[in-house]
Amino acid sequence: MKANLYYLLIISLYFAPFNNCVMAQEKSIEKNIDSLLQQMTLEEKVGQMNQYNGFWDVTGPAPKGGNAEIKYEHLKKGLVGSMLNVVGTEEVRKLQKLVVEETRLGIPLIFGYDVIHGYKTLAPIPLAEAASWDMEAIENSAKIAAQEASAVGLNWTFAPMVDISRDPRWGRVMEGGGEDTFLGAKIAEARVKGFQGDDLSKPNTLAACAKHFAAYGFAEAGKEYNTADIGTSTLYNTVLPPFNAAVDADVKTIMNGFNILNGIPVTGNKMLQRDILKEKWGFDGFVISDWSSVGEMVPHGFAEDLKHAAELGVKAGSDMDMESSAYVLHLVENVKEGKVDESLIDDAVRRILRVKYELGLFDDPYRYCDEEREKEELYHKKHQAAVLDMALKSIVLLKNDNDLLPLKKGQQKIAVIGQLADDNNSSLGSWRLGSDDNTGVSVLEGLKNHSINFSYSQGPKVFEDANFLNEVKVNHTNTSGIEEAVALAKKSDVVLMVLGEHGFQSGEGRSRTKLDLPGLQLDLLKAVHEVNKNIVLILMNGRPLTINWEAENIPAILETWQLGSQAGNAIAKVLFGDHNPSGKLPMTFPRSVGQIPIYYNHFSTGRPDPESTVFWTHYGDEKNEPLFHFGHGLSYTEFKYSNLKIDATDEKAIKVSATIQNIGGVTGKEVVQLYIHDKVASVARPVKELKGFQKISLDQGASQEVTFVLTDKELGFYNHDYEFVVEPGTFEVMIGTSSQEGLTGTFVLK
Ligand code: GLC
């Protein structure tokens, strides 16, 4: 006992200087904020709460057109705290210089941008990264994004998006971590750490922003910007935990959203932003609104006008107003009229200044404006290598009948068919404003880079026009190209069909009511299938799709999502076995849109089991089962699960383990998943909940015992009073290769 105390003393003495240093630094920041706040006029304080969009060239004279002149005047008067969409060390330096040198107090701007999955070098879309279940790789991917974005003057990213969603009709599922809270929370933590690093003042890190707080992913019918109306159990147990994980990872900012939640716009929602986020969780960063969401409380029918919206927003805890001008135009008068207490303004400004201090912007406002770094970092080959690695880990092998994959190099006549095979843009996804068009490696280029001989036929044109702002134009009538493609397939040994969505068919503003392959792609596939059954379907998409006929008739299906800059190289490596796929689905694939929302951690209902009559939980025209389950993903090898053990002697640390053996022919990685089911509780619990996963690598023949420890944190849930409770009773556990396959057992918690 004495020895332990001795070691504890040594350790605390060793770290004392470090802890004292951090505390001293925090104290000096707070002191600096106090003194600055005392000097600031009310107008200048409100200015810090105002963010404007850039999209203009400040290298020339004052920007012209629209409200650009007003923005420029406000910048010079110190009435702007942040800019978004201003990039490039030259442009950032110019604006920063204007504000630091021309305004009374010279408070530096913070520059924000949507660095969602890379800046110039693009990683796979976040939903694809989620399919890797590899937190180290995901953290590194965010780190790379921060390296490049900070090199162009940015110090803040509006990421990670941590909205849980069960509805693939919603276009923004591509931007999140899928349908599961446990996986989503782990990803939130990894991405915040990747963006922010261990020292936010370092010029190659970014302040992160967990968004959209909250429940945006539950937009009714998957329709963009639509109402979210959910119960407290779903809010507390499904929606909020990933945000809480981000706050626990010290995320510096939170962005709210466009939606109303249970009748109240989240931007005006005090319960969410003050009671839970700032009070209960102790969040000390700041909340930024989503684009004009303060002002949108008027069309929501929640605010009379912009002035009233400004009052409601700041009272609810929205600290900074993105682009609606509500704050900069009306907060001063709201305070002077006694509608808003100045202490609320001071709290918001304190939070904003704190992040600017932590970023080091007061020490050196030009810290992120290093022209040399800008030249070195962008598209750097080490970044390309990192996003290739991330892409390889994100690919999911959905089906592989008769081990059609991997293909043998040089032994087969290969046909490649589909417009997406020759597309350098779609794999970049829709959320990559900072990157350059057509900088993705296409499938055709990837095959050439790996010395694969093939013949290509585009098939019918699928996408006729596509851009960031408008609906993608899809061809539904012109079948020319099918005949040529079929002729090529007929004389080939194997056909690689590259089909899916255009990159601009998912993302914000991209809700869809049909989730089939767009256009004539399925017609093309069926025509090819008539003459050649040896088909590998390579899916490129930003959301789960209802690929029923494909799943039934095509022997091999690779889910490649939108893999970013190195897409084609990653796909080629997996096709020919240079890399053994290890991804697992982070989101359920429905059989039909009619099943949505369909997700693995559903509730039992009172009539879960088939009856001889129609009076049980089911559809008359569709199965209950999804097409592909959450957590599903195959490998070129095979893993055998055995020897489930449960040790519940220590109720605070219940050990659950199983042995996994690689009984196939090649080395492979497996995501071993742990699920629980709390059979009886004061709030009904889902039939299954992911509470642990470990991605392990096993050589041929090797085996490993994988152990999980279940604590209160994993066994408990939030009740309707938002109290975290752990209740005694029987728990089922499953260790498996997906949410549907595994070894099961039970234990009783006393
Ligand atoms: C957008 C998005 C949000 C983004 C912001 C700034 O509308 O909803 O995620 O960060 O506006 O571009």
PDB file of N, CA, C and O in Angstrom, residues 540-589:
ATOM      1  N   MET A 540     -20.383   3.295 -56.041  1.00  0.00           N
ATOM      2  CA  MET A 540     -19.853   4.597 -55.621  1.00  0.00           C
ATOM      3  C   MET A 540     -21.057   5.455 -55.244  1.00  0.00           C
ATOM      4  O   MET A 540     -21.858   5.834 -56.105  1.00  0.00           O
ATOM      5  N   ASN A 541     -21.230   5.688 -53.931  1.00  0.00           N
ATOM      6  CA  ASN A 541     -22.468   6.312 -53.456  1.00  0.00           C
ATOM      7  C   ASN A 541     -22.234   6.987 -52.108  1.00  0.00           C
ATOM      8  O   ASN A 541     -21.301   6.652 -51.398  1.00  0.00           O
ATOM      9  N   GLY A 542     -23.124   7.899 -51.758  1.00  0.00           N
ATOM     10  CA  GLY A 542     -22.963   8.639 -50.501  1.00  0.00           C
ATOM     11  C   GLY A 542     -23.976   8.258 -49.452  1.00  0.00           C
ATOM     12  O   GLY A 542     -24.106   8.939 -48.435  1.00  0.00           O
ATOM     13  N   ARG A 543     -24.675   7.152 -49.690  1.00  0.00           N
ATOM     14  CA  ARG A 543     -25.738   6.750 -48.760  1.00  0.00           C
ATOM     15  C   ARG A 543     -26.128   5.303 -49.037  1.00  0.00           C
ATOM     16  O   ARG A 543     -25.860   4.797 -50.133  1.00  0.00           O
ATOM     17  N   PRO A 544     -26.766   4.596 -48.135  1.00  0.00           N
ATOM     18  CA  PRO A 544     -27.275   3.251 -48.435  1.00  0.00           C
ATOM     19  C   PRO A 544     -28.261   3.324 -49.599  1.00  0.00           C
ATOM     20  O   PRO A 544     -28.996   4.302 -49.729  1.00  0.00           O
ATOM     21  N   LEU A 545     -28.239   2.282 -50.455  1.00  0.00           N
ATOM     22  CA  LEU A 545     -29.122   2.236 -51.611  1.00  0.00           C
ATOM     23  C   LEU A 545     -29.956   0.961 -51.579  1.00  0.00           C
ATOM     24  O   LEU A 545     -29.543  -0.050 -51.005  1.00  0.00           O
ATOM     25  N   THR A 546     -31.123   0.985 -52.205  1.00  0.00           N
ATOM     26  CA  THR A 546     -31.980  -0.203 -52.232  1.00  0.00           C
ATOM     27  C   THR A 546     -31.595  -1.032 -53.440  1.00  0.00           C
ATOM     28  O   THR A 546     -32.320  -1.067 -54.446  1.00  0.00           O
ATOM     29  N   ILE A 547     -30.487  -1.735 -53.345  1.00  0.00           N
ATOM     30  CA  ILE A 547     -29.941  -2.500 -54.481  1.00  0.00           C
ATOM     31  C   ILE A 547     -30.388  -3.964 -54.397  1.00  0.00           C
ATOM     32  O   ILE A 547     -29.562  -4.894 -54.340  1.00  0.00           O
ATOM     33  N   ASN A 548     -31.707  -4.172 -54.375  1.00  0.00           N
ATOM     34  CA  ASN A 548     -32.234  -5.528 -54.155  1.00  0.00           C
ATOM     35  C   ASN A 548     -31.908  -6.488 -55.292  1.00  0.00           C
ATOM     36  O   ASN A 548     -31.365  -7.573 -55.074  1.00  0.00           O
ATOM     37  N   TRP A 549     -32.230  -6.080 -56.532  1.00  0.00           N
ATOM     38  CA  TRP A 549     -31.975  -6.995 -57.664  1.00  0.00           C
ATOM     39  C   TRP A 549     -30.479  -7.268 -57.729  1.00  0.00           C
ATOM     40  O   TRP A 549     -30.042  -8.400 -57.924  1.00  0.00           O
ATOM     41  N   GLU A 550     -29.679  -6.249 -57.534  1.00  0.00           N
ATOM     42  CA  GLU A 550     -28.241  -6.405 -57.590  1.00  0.00           C
ATOM     43  C   GLU A 550     -27.776  -7.416 -56.541  1.00  0.00           C
ATOM     44  O   GLU A 550     -26.996  -8.322 -56.826  1.00  0.00           O
ATOM     45  N   ALA A 551     -28.256  -7.266 -55.331  1.00  0.00           N
ATOM     46  CA  ALA A 551     -27.820  -8.160 -54.249  1.00  0.00           C
ATOM     47  C   ALA A 551     -28.243  -9.600 -54.508  1.00  0.00           C
ATOM     48  O   ALA A 551     -27.561 -10.541 -54.107  1.00  0.00           O
ATOM     49  N   GLU A 552     -29.332  -9.738 -55.230  1.00  0.00           N
ATOM     50  CA  GLU A 552     -29.860 -11.077 -55.533  1.00  0.00           C
ATOM     51  C   GLU A 552     -29.078 -11.743 -56.660  1.00  0.00           C
ATOM     52  O   GLU A 552     -28.783 -12.935 -56.620  1.00  0.00           O
ATOM     53  N   ASN A 553     -28.652 -10.946 -57.644  1.00  0.00           N
ATOM     54  CA  ASN A 553     -28.149 -11.532 -58.903  1.00  0.00           C
ATOM     55  C   ASN A 553     -26.669 -11.329 -59.200  1.00  0.00           C
ATOM     56  O   ASN A 553     -26.120 -11.990 -60.070  1.00  0.00           O
ATOM     57  N   ILE A 554     -26.040 -10.409 -58.502  1.00  0.00           N
ATOM     58  CA  ILE A 554     -24.630 -10.105 -58.816  1.00  0.00           C
ATOM     59  C   ILE A 554     -23.736 -10.820 -57.803  1.00  0.00           C
ATOM     60  O   ILE A 554     -23.918 -10.649 -56.584  1.00  0.00           O
ATOM     61  N   PRO A 555     -22.773 -11.594 -58.243  1.00  0.00           N
ATOM     62  CA  PRO A 555     -21.983 -12.418 -57.323  1.00  0.00           C
ATOM     63  C   PRO A 555     -21.061 -11.654 -56.394  1.00  0.00           C
ATOM     64  O   PRO A 555     -20.832 -12.086 -55.259  1.00  0.00           O
ATOM     65  N   ALA A 556     -20.537 -10.518 -56.838  1.00  0.00           N
ATOM     66  CA  ALA A 556     -19.599  -9.792 -55.967  1.00  0.00           C
ATOM     67  C   ALA A 556     -19.956  -8.312 -55.963  1.00  0.00           C
ATOM     68  O   ALA A 556     -20.174  -7.711 -57.020  1.00  0.00           O
ATOM     69  N   ILE A 557     -20.050  -7.739 -54.746  1.00  0.00           N
ATOM     70  CA  ILE A 557     -20.409  -6.323 -54.619  1.00  0.00           C
ATOM     71  C   ILE A 557     -19.456  -5.644 -53.641  1.00  0.00           C
ATOM     72  O   ILE A 557     -19.300  -6.104 -52.500  1.00  0.00           O
ATOM     73  N   LEU A 558     -18.795  -4.596 -54.131  1.00  0.00           N
ATOM     74  CA  LEU A 558     -17.900  -3.792 -53.289  1.00  0.00           C
ATOM     75  C   LEU A 558     -18.568  -2.455 -53.021  1.00  0.00           C
ATOM     76  O   LEU A 558     -18.926  -1.736 -53.967  1.00  0.00           O
ATOM     77  N   GLU A 559     -18.719  -2.092 -51.755  1.00  0.00           N
ATOM     78  CA  GLU A 559     -19.247  -0.776 -51.399  1.00  0.00           C
ATOM     79  C   GLU A 559     -18.046   0.151 -51.247  1.00  0.00           C
ATOM     80  O   GLU A 559     -17.253   0.015 -50.313  1.00  0.00           O
ATOM     81  N   THR A 560     -17.852   1.073 -52.193  1.00  0.00           N
ATOM     82  CA  THR A 560     -16.670   1.944 -52.139  1.00  0.00           C
ATOM     83  C   THR A 560     -17.039   3.387 -51.806  1.00  0.00           C
ATOM     84  O   THR A 560     -16.176   4.257 -51.782  1.00  0.00           O
ATOM     85  N   TRP A 561     -18.327   3.675 -51.581  1.00  0.00           N
ATOM     86  CA  TRP A 561     -18.729   5.016 -51.137  1.00  0.00           C
ATOM     87  C   TRP A 561     -18.161   6.092 -52.084  1.00  0.00           C
ATOM     88  O   TRP A 561     -18.154   5.909 -53.294  1.00  0.00           O
ATOM     89  N   GLN A 562     -17.665   7.202 -51.489  1.00  0.00           N
ATOM     90  CA  GLN A 562     -16.917   8.198 -52.276  1.00  0.00           C
ATOM     91  C   GLN A 562     -15.591   8.341 -51.537  1.00  0.00           C
ATOM     92  O   GLN A 562     -15.537   8.902 -50.447  1.00  0.00           O
ATOM     93  N   LEU A 563     -14.542   7.744 -52.127  1.00  0.00           N
ATOM     94  CA  LEU A 563     -13.312   7.483 -51.383  1.00  0.00           C
ATOM     95  C   LEU A 563     -12.281   8.598 -51.439  1.00  0.00           C
ATOM     96  O   LEU A 563     -11.172   8.441 -50.957  1.00  0.00           O
ATOM     97  N   GLY A 564     -12.644   9.740 -52.081  1.00  0.00           N
ATOM     98  CA  GLY A 564     -11.713  10.866 -52.054  1.00  0.00           C
ATOM     99  C   GLY A 564     -10.645  10.800 -53.127  1.00  0.00           C
ATOM    100  O   GLY A 564     -10.803  10.142 -54.160  1.00  0.00           O
ATOM    101  N   SER A 565      -9.548  11.488 -52.875  1.00  0.00           N
ATOM    102  CA  SER A 565      -8.527  11.720 -53.901  1.00  0.00           C
ATOM    103  C   SER A 565      -7.923  10.438 -54.454  1.00  0.00           C
ATOM    104  O   SER A 565      -7.510  10.402 -55.609  1.00  0.00           O
ATOM    105  N   GLN A 566      -7.842   9.399 -53.645  1.00  0.00           N
ATOM    106  CA  GLN A 566      -7.155   8.174 -54.058  1.00  0.00           C
ATOM    107  C   GLN A 566      -8.114   7.031 -54.367  1.00  0.00           C
ATOM    108  O   GLN A 566      -7.727   5.856 -54.339  1.00  0.00           O
ATOM    109  N   ALA A 567      -9.354   7.371 -54.688  1.00  0.00           N
ATOM    110  CA  ALA A 567     -10.386   6.347 -54.877  1.00  0.00           C
ATOM    111  C   ALA A 567      -9.964   5.232 -55.823  1.00  0.00           C
ATOM    112  O   ALA A 567      -9.969   4.050 -55.454  1.00  0.00           O
ATOM    113  N   GLY A 568      -9.570   5.592 -57.029  1.00  0.00           N
ATOM    114  CA  GLY A 568      -9.272   4.574 -58.041  1.00  0.00           C
ATOM    115  C   GLY A 568      -8.147   3.651 -57.642  1.00  0.00           C
ATOM    116  O   GLY A 568      -8.185   2.442 -57.891  1.00  0.00           O
ATOM    117  N   ASN A 569      -7.142   4.203 -56.973  1.00  0.00           N
ATOM    118  CA  ASN A 569      -6.023   3.352 -56.543  1.00  0.00           C
ATOM    119  C   ASN A 569      -6.462   2.373 -55.457  1.00  0.00           C
ATOM    120  O   ASN A 569      -6.083   1.190 -55.474  1.00  0.00           O
ATOM    121  N   ALA A 570      -7.287   2.850 -54.545  1.00  0.00           N
ATOM    122  CA  ALA A 570      -7.760   1.968 -53.466  1.00  0.00           C
ATOM    123  C   ALA A 570      -8.621   0.838 -54.033  1.00  0.00           C
ATOM    124  O   ALA A 570      -8.462  -0.330 -53.671  1.00  0.00           O
ATOM    125  N   ILE A 571      -9.497   1.195 -54.974  1.00  0.00           N
ATOM    126  CA  ILE A 571     -10.398   0.187 -55.558  1.00  0.00           C
ATOM    127  C   ILE A 571      -9.583  -0.857 -56.320  1.00  0.00           C
ATOM    128  O   ILE A 571      -9.808  -2.072 -56.194  1.00  0.00           O
ATOM    129  N   ALA A 572      -8.583  -0.405 -57.064  1.00  0.00           N
ATOM    130  CA  ALA A 572      -7.755  -1.362 -57.828  1.00  0.00           C
ATOM    131  C   ALA A 572      -7.027  -2.310 -56.888  1.00  0.00           C
ATOM    132  O   ALA A 572      -6.957  -3.520 -57.118  1.00  0.00           O
ATOM    133  N   LYS A 573      -6.496  -1.771 -55.796  1.00  0.00           N
ATOM    134  CA  LYS A 573      -5.749  -2.621 -54.843  1.00  0.00           C
ATOM    135  C   LYS A 573      -6.647  -3.690 -54.230  1.00  0.00           C
ATOM    136  O   LYS A 573      -6.245  -4.834 -54.038  1.00  0.00           O
ATOM    137  N   VAL A 574      -7.883  -3.311 -53.911  1.00  0.00           N
ATOM    138  CA  VAL A 574      -8.799  -4.288 -53.308  1.00  0.00           C
ATOM    139  C   VAL A 574      -9.261  -5.299 -54.361  1.00  0.00           C
ATOM    140  O   VAL A 574      -9.286  -6.501 -54.107  1.00  0.00           O
ATOM    141  N   LEU A 575      -9.545  -4.838 -55.567  1.00  0.00           N
ATOM    142  CA  LEU A 575     -10.033  -5.757 -56.622  1.00  0.00           C
ATOM    143  C   LEU A 575      -9.054  -6.888 -56.874  1.00  0.00           C
ATOM    144  O   LEU A 575      -9.440  -8.027 -57.101  1.00  0.00           O
ATOM    145  N   PHE A 576      -7.755  -6.571 -56.796  1.00  0.00           N
ATOM    146  CA  PHE A 576      -6.757  -7.575 -57.171  1.00  0.00           C
ATOM    147  C   PHE A 576      -5.998  -8.114 -55.962  1.00  0.00           C
ATOM    148  O   PHE A 576      -4.930  -8.697 -56.090  1.00  0.00           O
ATOM    149  N   GLY A 577      -6.567  -7.902 -54.774  1.00  0.00           N
ATOM    150  CA  GLY A 577      -6.055  -8.575 -53.584  1.00  0.00           C
ATOM    151  C   GLY A 577      -4.810  -7.986 -52.973  1.00  0.00           C
ATOM    152  O   GLY A 577      -4.236  -8.544 -52.051  1.00  0.00           O
ATOM    153  N   ASP A 578      -4.369  -6.790 -53.474  1.00  0.00           N
ATOM    154  CA  ASP A 578      -3.225  -6.153 -52.812  1.00  0.00           C
ATOM    155  C   ASP A 578      -3.624  -5.700 -51.414  1.00  0.00           C
ATOM    156  O   ASP A 578      -2.799  -5.452 -50.554  1.00  0.00           O
ATOM    157  N   HIS A 579      -4.958  -5.538 -51.241  1.00  0.00           N
ATOM    158  CA  HIS A 579      -5.449  -5.170 -49.898  1.00  0.00           C
ATOM    159  C   HIS A 579      -6.715  -5.981 -49.657  1.00  0.00           C
ATOM    160  O   HIS A 579      -7.603  -6.029 -50.509  1.00  0.00           O
ATOM    161  N   ASN A 580      -6.795  -6.585 -48.477  1.00  0.00           N
ATOM    162  CA  ASN A 580      -7.957  -7.385 -48.107  1.00  0.00           C
ATOM    163  C   ASN A 580      -8.988  -6.478 -47.427  1.00  0.00           C
ATOM    164  O   ASN A 580      -8.685  -5.887 -46.396  1.00  0.00           O
ATOM    165  N   PRO A 581     -10.171  -6.305 -47.998  1.00  0.00           N
ATOM    166  CA  PRO A 581     -11.143  -5.363 -47.422  1.00  0.00           C
ATOM    167  C   PRO A 581     -11.544  -5.755 -46.004  1.00  0.00           C
ATOM    168  O   PRO A 581     -11.606  -6.934 -45.672  1.00  0.00           O
ATOM    169  N   SER A 582     -11.787  -4.716 -45.160  1.00  0.00           N
ATOM    170  CA  SER A 582     -12.112  -4.978 -43.744  1.00  0.00           C
ATOM    171  C   SER A 582     -13.218  -4.072 -43.235  1.00  0.00           C
ATOM    172  O   SER A 582     -13.489  -4.039 -42.043  1.00  0.00           O
ATOM    173  N   GLY A 583     -13.863  -3.309 -44.138  1.00  0.00           N
ATOM    174  CA  GLY A 583     -14.891  -2.366 -43.684  1.00  0.00           C
ATOM    175  C   GLY A 583     -16.153  -3.078 -43.223  1.00  0.00           C
ATOM    176  O   GLY A 583     -16.400  -4.229 -43.588  1.00  0.00           O
ATOM    177  N   LYS A 584     -16.906  -2.374 -42.387  1.00  0.00           N
ATOM    178  CA  LYS A 584     -18.198  -2.893 -41.900  1.00  0.00           C
ATOM    179  C   LYS A 584     -19.227  -1.760 -42.040  1.00  0.00           C
ATOM    180  O   LYS A 584     -18.899  -0.603 -41.762  1.00  0.00           O
ATOM    181  N   LEU A 585     -20.439  -2.070 -42.391  1.00  0.00           N
ATOM    182  CA  LEU A 585     -21.445  -1.030 -42.629  1.00  0.00           C
ATOM    183  C   LEU A 585     -21.756  -0.241 -41.362  1.00  0.00           C
ATOM    184  O   LEU A 585     -22.112  -0.808 -40.345  1.00  0.00           O
ATOM    185  N   PRO A 586     -21.648   1.094 -41.434  1.00  0.00           N
ATOM    186  CA  PRO A 586     -22.053   1.944 -40.305  1.00  0.00           C
ATOM    187  C   PRO A 586     -23.523   2.322 -40.381  1.00  0.00           C
ATOM    188  O   PRO A 586     -24.020   3.027 -39.528  1.00  0.00           O
ATOM    189  N   MET A 587     -24.179   1.817 -41.456  1.00  0.00           N
ATOM    190  CA  MET A 587     -25.585   2.176 -41.627  1.00  0.00           C
ATOM    191  C   MET A 587     -26.296   1.017 -42.338  1.00  0.00           C
ATOM    192  O   MET A 587     -25.734   0.404 -43.256  1.00  0.00           O
ATOM    193  N   THR A 588     -27.481   0.709 -41.917  1.00  0.00           N
ATOM    194  CA  THR A 588     -28.282  -0.377 -42.497  1.00  0.00           C
ATOM    195  C   THR A 588     -28.671  -0.058 -43.944  1.00  0.00           C
ATOM    196  O   THR A 588     -28.995   1.087 -44.255  1.00  0.00           O
ATOM    197  N   PHE A 589     -28.626  -1.076 -44.819  1.00  0.00           N
ATOM    198  CA  PHE A 589     -29.126  -0.899 -46.182  1.00  0.00           C
ATOM    199  C   PHE A 589     -30.553  -1.440 -46.238  1.00  0.00           C
ATOM    200  O   PHE A 589     -30.760  -2.638 -46.003  1.00  0.00           O
TER     201      PHE A 589
END
